[in-house]
């Protein structure tokens, strides 16, 4: 300690070592959840709330990681989730393994620049290769895509049931953001369904209002229905009782006029994003207009997409052609559903399950599936899962490495080895002997069986595409790309300097 000359080199080494070890530890945290036989994790937050999940990005986010390098690894999962909706664990586990290979190469005195270049080169080659081996699929295979994406989550048990619902949802809405998820706890999972419309957890304004309206005329209102607001602190100076009465009468007239406009337009359902006051609620109930207030704007917009309604900002301008249509609007104990819209541009997957944990994990699985499906709408290119595509890449990259020599070759081979961690983990997690099964897979791939993967239940080699274990090629490409970029970014860091805290008063410019 204290010898200045040594201190610098020690620091450099330590920065690398710490970063690398942190990255690998984060990857380790999710490795055991990979694949159909992966385990779940229970995360307990400081308040004692628990989350039980198999979802990579959820585990990493819930862990509330502080270390900057660890955050970079968590960001891999987040990017993966945002871009393609699935493959988060794969991306993180691969990054951890690539980091450990980098450590090995560094220990052989290979300079970081050479490693970074080699990894980038290998990743680019892998991505081109993945595009070249991917296959196009027909629409009926989309269900298999969903099942593969839902694998391993507790929703696994109901994926047969949910998969067609999810496919139908994305086909109807045609856009990931137009598929809403709503859930209630307490009912059977098998009561989950696709609603061609919108579900809102809202109670009607007045308990006497109707509970069901067939072929409703729906108005979406974005301003208050009721007496005018005069701002929080305005007070009315009342000098004599007559003027007070006049004031109330005037106000009531304003409300009456609003409700009349609604009635004249033949509206029988109102969703209002603002307040509907007591007088308005009373009058609307008298007209049997089913009314909901304080509906959040996102739901109003979804309702507009589903029913074809225009959002009305001033009730006095209401016209019949601004109204939306649906098959029915039905009120239930804790929610209201707008059903059977014609050509809806927004739909709702309504999830039901026995407990909050079940419903939450179902929701995550369905979100993954929706993400995966939505990237396939334009480009139906898939690869075989169950370790098949990774084994094919390993074979290709090893071949590619032979075009190089010396250190460059070592780096590219290390990249291929790192990819192998995915099939290895799938097999290990299933309690099978990965050395044995991986060598069987290698043999099959050398025989030209490009989609040879593992049946994790039997330990046998199968044709993953024939078995319907398929994933969008984009999921794999994204995983390789982000993981390699982040590992290279970490490798470029050769020192960590604690930044001084900045405040506006301090000017460090000079
Ligand atoms: P990720 O977060 O990376 O999607 P998962 O836990 O969902 O992690 O596991 C995905 C891996 O499981 C992929 O490699 C996929 O091919 C594989 N997989 C999915 N379904 C099966 C199956 N039925 N048999 C074997 N492997 C499967
Ligand atoms: Mg997955």
PDB file of C-alpha atoms in Angstrom, residues 266-401:
ATOM      1  CA  UNK A 266     -78.896   9.895 -29.117  1.00  0.00           C
ATOM      2  CA  UNK A 267     -75.929   9.033 -26.915  1.00  0.00           C
ATOM      3  CA  UNK A 268     -76.535   6.258 -24.400  1.00  0.00           C
ATOM      4  CA  UNK A 269     -72.999   5.683 -23.109  1.00  0.00           C
ATOM      5  CA  UNK A 270     -70.565   8.407 -22.013  1.00  0.00           C
ATOM      6  CA  UNK A 271     -66.920   8.011 -21.066  1.00  0.00           C
ATOM      7  CA  UNK A 272     -65.645  11.281 -19.680  1.00  0.00           C
ATOM      8  CA  UNK A 273     -61.978  11.921 -18.895  1.00  0.00           C
ATOM      9  CA  UNK A 274     -62.895  14.614 -16.366  1.00  0.00           C
ATOM     10  CA  UNK A 275     -65.411  15.028 -13.589  1.00  0.00           C
ATOM     11  CA  UNK A 276     -69.135  14.416 -14.036  1.00  0.00           C
ATOM     12  CA  UNK A 277     -70.716  16.282 -11.157  1.00  0.00           C
ATOM     13  CA  UNK A 278     -73.729  15.247  -9.078  1.00  0.00           C
ATOM     14  CA  UNK A 279     -76.277  17.350 -10.956  1.00  0.00           C
ATOM     15  CA  UNK A 280     -75.045  16.016 -14.306  1.00  0.00           C
ATOM     16  CA  UNK A 281     -74.974  12.449 -12.956  1.00  0.00           C
ATOM     17  CA  UNK A 282     -78.520  12.827 -11.719  1.00  0.00           C
ATOM     18  CA  UNK A 283     -79.767  14.182 -15.046  1.00  0.00           C
ATOM     19  CA  UNK A 284     -77.867  11.628 -17.124  1.00  0.00           C
ATOM     20  CA  UNK A 285     -79.303   8.847 -14.990  1.00  0.00           C
ATOM     21  CA  UNK A 286     -82.804  10.195 -15.626  1.00  0.00           C
ATOM     22  CA  UNK A 287     -82.085   9.853 -19.335  1.00  0.00           C
ATOM     23  CA  UNK A 288     -80.685   6.311 -18.801  1.00  0.00           C
ATOM     24  CA  UNK A 289     -77.292   7.333 -20.158  1.00  0.00           C
ATOM     25  CA  UNK A 290     -74.672   4.955 -18.791  1.00  0.00           C
ATOM     26  CA  UNK A 291     -71.880   7.291 -17.682  1.00  0.00           C
ATOM     27  CA  UNK A 292     -68.298   6.899 -16.468  1.00  0.00           C
ATOM     28  CA  UNK A 293     -66.154   9.730 -15.153  1.00  0.00           C
ATOM     29  CA  UNK A 294     -62.439  10.388 -14.611  1.00  0.00           C
ATOM     30  CA  UNK A 295     -61.477   7.812 -17.228  1.00  0.00           C
ATOM     31  CA  UNK A 296     -57.789   8.165 -17.959  1.00  0.00           C
ATOM     32  CA  UNK A 297     -56.891   9.642 -21.301  1.00  0.00           C
ATOM     33  CA  UNK A 298     -55.078   6.511 -22.513  1.00  0.00           C
ATOM     34  CA  UNK A 299     -58.282   4.540 -22.145  1.00  0.00           C
ATOM     35  CA  UNK A 300     -60.269   7.291 -23.881  1.00  0.00           C
ATOM     36  CA  UNK A 301     -57.830   7.078 -26.786  1.00  0.00           C
ATOM     37  CA  UNK A 302     -58.102   3.290 -26.857  1.00  0.00           C
ATOM     38  CA  UNK A 303     -61.880   3.612 -26.855  1.00  0.00           C
ATOM     39  CA  UNK A 304     -61.620   5.992 -29.791  1.00  0.00           C
ATOM     40  CA  UNK A 305     -59.526   3.450 -31.696  1.00  0.00           C
ATOM     41  CA  UNK A 306     -61.841   0.581 -30.855  1.00  0.00           C
ATOM     42  CA  UNK A 307     -65.221   2.226 -31.401  1.00  0.00           C
ATOM     43  CA  UNK A 308     -64.375   4.797 -34.072  1.00  0.00           C
ATOM     44  CA  UNK A 309     -65.568   7.644 -31.829  1.00  0.00           C
ATOM     45  CA  UNK A 310     -64.093  11.156 -32.002  1.00  0.00           C
ATOM     46  CA  UNK A 311     -62.998  12.698 -28.733  1.00  0.00           C
ATOM     47  CA  UNK A 312     -65.309  15.581 -27.921  1.00  0.00           C
ATOM     48  CA  UNK A 313     -63.801  18.535 -26.094  1.00  0.00           C
ATOM     49  CA  UNK A 314     -66.973  20.565 -25.788  1.00  0.00           C
ATOM     50  CA  UNK A 315     -70.237  18.767 -25.057  1.00  0.00           C
ATOM     51  CA  UNK A 316     -72.211  21.555 -26.709  1.00  0.00           C
ATOM     52  CA  UNK A 317     -70.595  20.686 -30.054  1.00  0.00           C
ATOM     53  CA  UNK A 318     -71.612  17.040 -29.873  1.00  0.00           C
ATOM     54  CA  UNK A 319     -72.930  15.518 -33.127  1.00  0.00           C
ATOM     55  CA  UNK A 320     -74.117  12.030 -33.967  1.00  0.00           C
ATOM     56  CA  UNK A 321     -71.253  11.364 -36.367  1.00  0.00           C
ATOM     57  CA  UNK A 322     -68.747  11.828 -33.519  1.00  0.00           C
ATOM     58  CA  UNK A 323     -70.095   8.824 -31.672  1.00  0.00           C
ATOM     59  CA  UNK A 324     -68.574   5.373 -31.505  1.00  0.00           C
ATOM     60  CA  UNK A 325     -70.155   1.973 -31.976  1.00  0.00           C
ATOM     61  CA  UNK A 326     -69.796  -1.422 -30.365  1.00  0.00           C
ATOM     62  CA  UNK A 327     -71.724  -4.663 -30.056  1.00  0.00           C
ATOM     63  CA  UNK A 328     -72.482  -3.978 -26.428  1.00  0.00           C
ATOM     64  CA  UNK A 329     -71.354  -2.261 -23.273  1.00  0.00           C
ATOM     65  CA  UNK A 330     -71.620  -4.359 -20.137  1.00  0.00           C
ATOM     66  CA  UNK A 331     -71.111  -3.407 -16.534  1.00  0.00           C
ATOM     67  CA  UNK A 332     -69.634  -5.950 -14.159  1.00  0.00           C
ATOM     68  CA  UNK A 333     -68.882  -5.679 -10.457  1.00  0.00           C
ATOM     69  CA  UNK A 334     -65.439  -4.133 -10.802  1.00  0.00           C
ATOM     70  CA  UNK A 335     -65.160  -3.255 -14.465  1.00  0.00           C
ATOM     71  CA  UNK A 336     -66.996  -2.302 -17.611  1.00  0.00           C
ATOM     72  CA  UNK A 337     -66.369  -3.863 -20.998  1.00  0.00           C
ATOM     73  CA  UNK A 338     -66.980  -2.408 -24.415  1.00  0.00           C
ATOM     74  CA  UNK A 339     -67.382  -5.484 -26.582  1.00  0.00           C
ATOM     75  CA  UNK A 340     -67.522  -6.662 -30.184  1.00  0.00           C
ATOM     76  CA  UNK A 341     -66.411  -3.522 -31.942  1.00  0.00           C
ATOM     77  CA  UNK A 342     -66.344  -3.667 -35.714  1.00  0.00           C
ATOM     78  CA  UNK A 343     -62.792  -3.549 -37.144  1.00  0.00           C
ATOM     79  CA  UNK A 344     -61.378  -2.342 -33.821  1.00  0.00           C
ATOM     80  CA  UNK A 345     -57.963  -0.678 -33.952  1.00  0.00           C
ATOM     81  CA  UNK A 346     -57.504  -1.499 -30.280  1.00  0.00           C
ATOM     82  CA  UNK A 347     -58.315  -4.728 -28.471  1.00  0.00           C
ATOM     83  CA  UNK A 348     -57.933  -6.026 -24.934  1.00  0.00           C
ATOM     84  CA  UNK A 349     -56.592  -9.296 -23.656  1.00  0.00           C
ATOM     85  CA  UNK A 350     -58.508  -9.844 -20.454  1.00  0.00           C
ATOM     86  CA  UNK A 351     -56.512 -12.024 -18.091  1.00  0.00           C
ATOM     87  CA  UNK A 352     -58.040 -13.736 -15.112  1.00  0.00           C
ATOM     88  CA  UNK A 353     -56.395 -15.906 -12.514  1.00  0.00           C
ATOM     89  CA  UNK A 354     -56.620 -17.104  -8.958  1.00  0.00           C
ATOM     90  CA  UNK A 355     -53.997 -14.911  -7.313  1.00  0.00           C
ATOM     91  CA  UNK A 356     -52.128 -11.729  -8.021  1.00  0.00           C
ATOM     92  CA  UNK A 357     -48.861 -13.632  -8.495  1.00  0.00           C
ATOM     93  CA  UNK A 358     -50.411 -15.879 -11.107  1.00  0.00           C
ATOM     94  CA  UNK A 359     -51.966 -12.973 -12.963  1.00  0.00           C
ATOM     95  CA  UNK A 360     -48.762 -10.891 -12.857  1.00  0.00           C
ATOM     96  CA  UNK A 361     -46.646 -13.678 -14.277  1.00  0.00           C
ATOM     97  CA  UNK A 362     -49.276 -14.381 -16.925  1.00  0.00           C
ATOM     98  CA  UNK A 363     -49.182 -10.740 -17.857  1.00  0.00           C
ATOM     99  CA  UNK A 364     -45.395 -10.848 -18.302  1.00  0.00           C
ATOM    100  CA  UNK A 365     -45.638 -13.956 -20.441  1.00  0.00           C
ATOM    101  CA  UNK A 366     -48.366 -12.415 -22.576  1.00  0.00           C
ATOM    102  CA  UNK A 367     -46.349  -9.200 -22.933  1.00  0.00           C
ATOM    103  CA  UNK A 368     -43.385 -11.229 -24.195  1.00  0.00           C
ATOM    104  CA  UNK A 369     -45.613 -13.031 -26.654  1.00  0.00           C
ATOM    105  CA  UNK A 370     -47.187  -9.811 -27.921  1.00  0.00           C
ATOM    106  CA  UNK A 371     -43.755  -8.263 -28.415  1.00  0.00           C
ATOM    107  CA  UNK A 372     -42.510 -11.267 -30.309  1.00  0.00           C
ATOM    108  CA  UNK A 373     -45.584 -11.454 -32.514  1.00  0.00           C
ATOM    109  CA  UNK A 374     -45.579  -7.788 -33.334  1.00  0.00           C
ATOM    110  CA  UNK A 375     -42.075  -7.947 -34.774  1.00  0.00           C
ATOM    111  CA  UNK A 376     -43.258 -10.766 -37.037  1.00  0.00           C
ATOM    112  CA  UNK A 377     -46.097  -8.811 -38.609  1.00  0.00           C
ATOM    113  CA  UNK A 378     -43.897  -7.393 -41.364  1.00  0.00           C
ATOM    114  CA  UNK A 379     -41.135  -9.936 -41.487  1.00  0.00           C
ATOM    115  CA  UNK A 380     -42.019 -13.548 -40.751  1.00  0.00           C
ATOM    116  CA  UNK A 381     -38.444 -14.829 -40.477  1.00  0.00           C
ATOM    117  CA  UNK A 382     -37.771 -17.468 -37.842  1.00  0.00           C
ATOM    118  CA  UNK A 383     -35.041 -19.759 -36.585  1.00  0.00           C
ATOM    119  CA  UNK A 384     -35.207 -22.999 -34.615  1.00  0.00           C
ATOM    120  CA  UNK A 385     -35.043 -22.711 -30.813  1.00  0.00           C
ATOM    121  CA  UNK A 386     -34.145 -25.287 -28.161  1.00  0.00           C
ATOM    122  CA  UNK A 387     -30.453 -24.523 -28.671  1.00  0.00           C
ATOM    123  CA  UNK A 388     -30.550 -25.326 -32.391  1.00  0.00           C
ATOM    124  CA  UNK A 389     -29.766 -21.919 -33.798  1.00  0.00           C
ATOM    125  CA  UNK A 390     -26.956 -21.360 -31.302  1.00  0.00           C
ATOM    126  CA  UNK A 391     -25.313 -24.684 -32.160  1.00  0.00           C
ATOM    127  CA  UNK A 392     -25.509 -23.800 -35.861  1.00  0.00           C
ATOM    128  CA  UNK A 393     -23.878 -20.445 -35.126  1.00  0.00           C
ATOM    129  CA  UNK A 394     -21.127 -22.118 -33.075  1.00  0.00           C
ATOM    130  CA  UNK A 395     -20.339 -24.342 -36.018  1.00  0.00           C
ATOM    131  CA  UNK A 396     -20.296 -21.432 -38.468  1.00  0.00           C
ATOM    132  CA  UNK A 397     -18.196 -19.106 -36.302  1.00  0.00           C
ATOM    133  CA  UNK A 398     -15.610 -21.785 -35.633  1.00  0.00           C
ATOM    134  CA  UNK A 399     -15.340 -22.247 -39.385  1.00  0.00           C
ATOM    135  CA  UNK A 400     -15.101 -18.499 -39.844  1.00  0.00           C
ATOM    136  CA  UNK A 401     -12.306 -18.306 -37.267  1.00  0.00           C
TER     137      UNK A 401
END
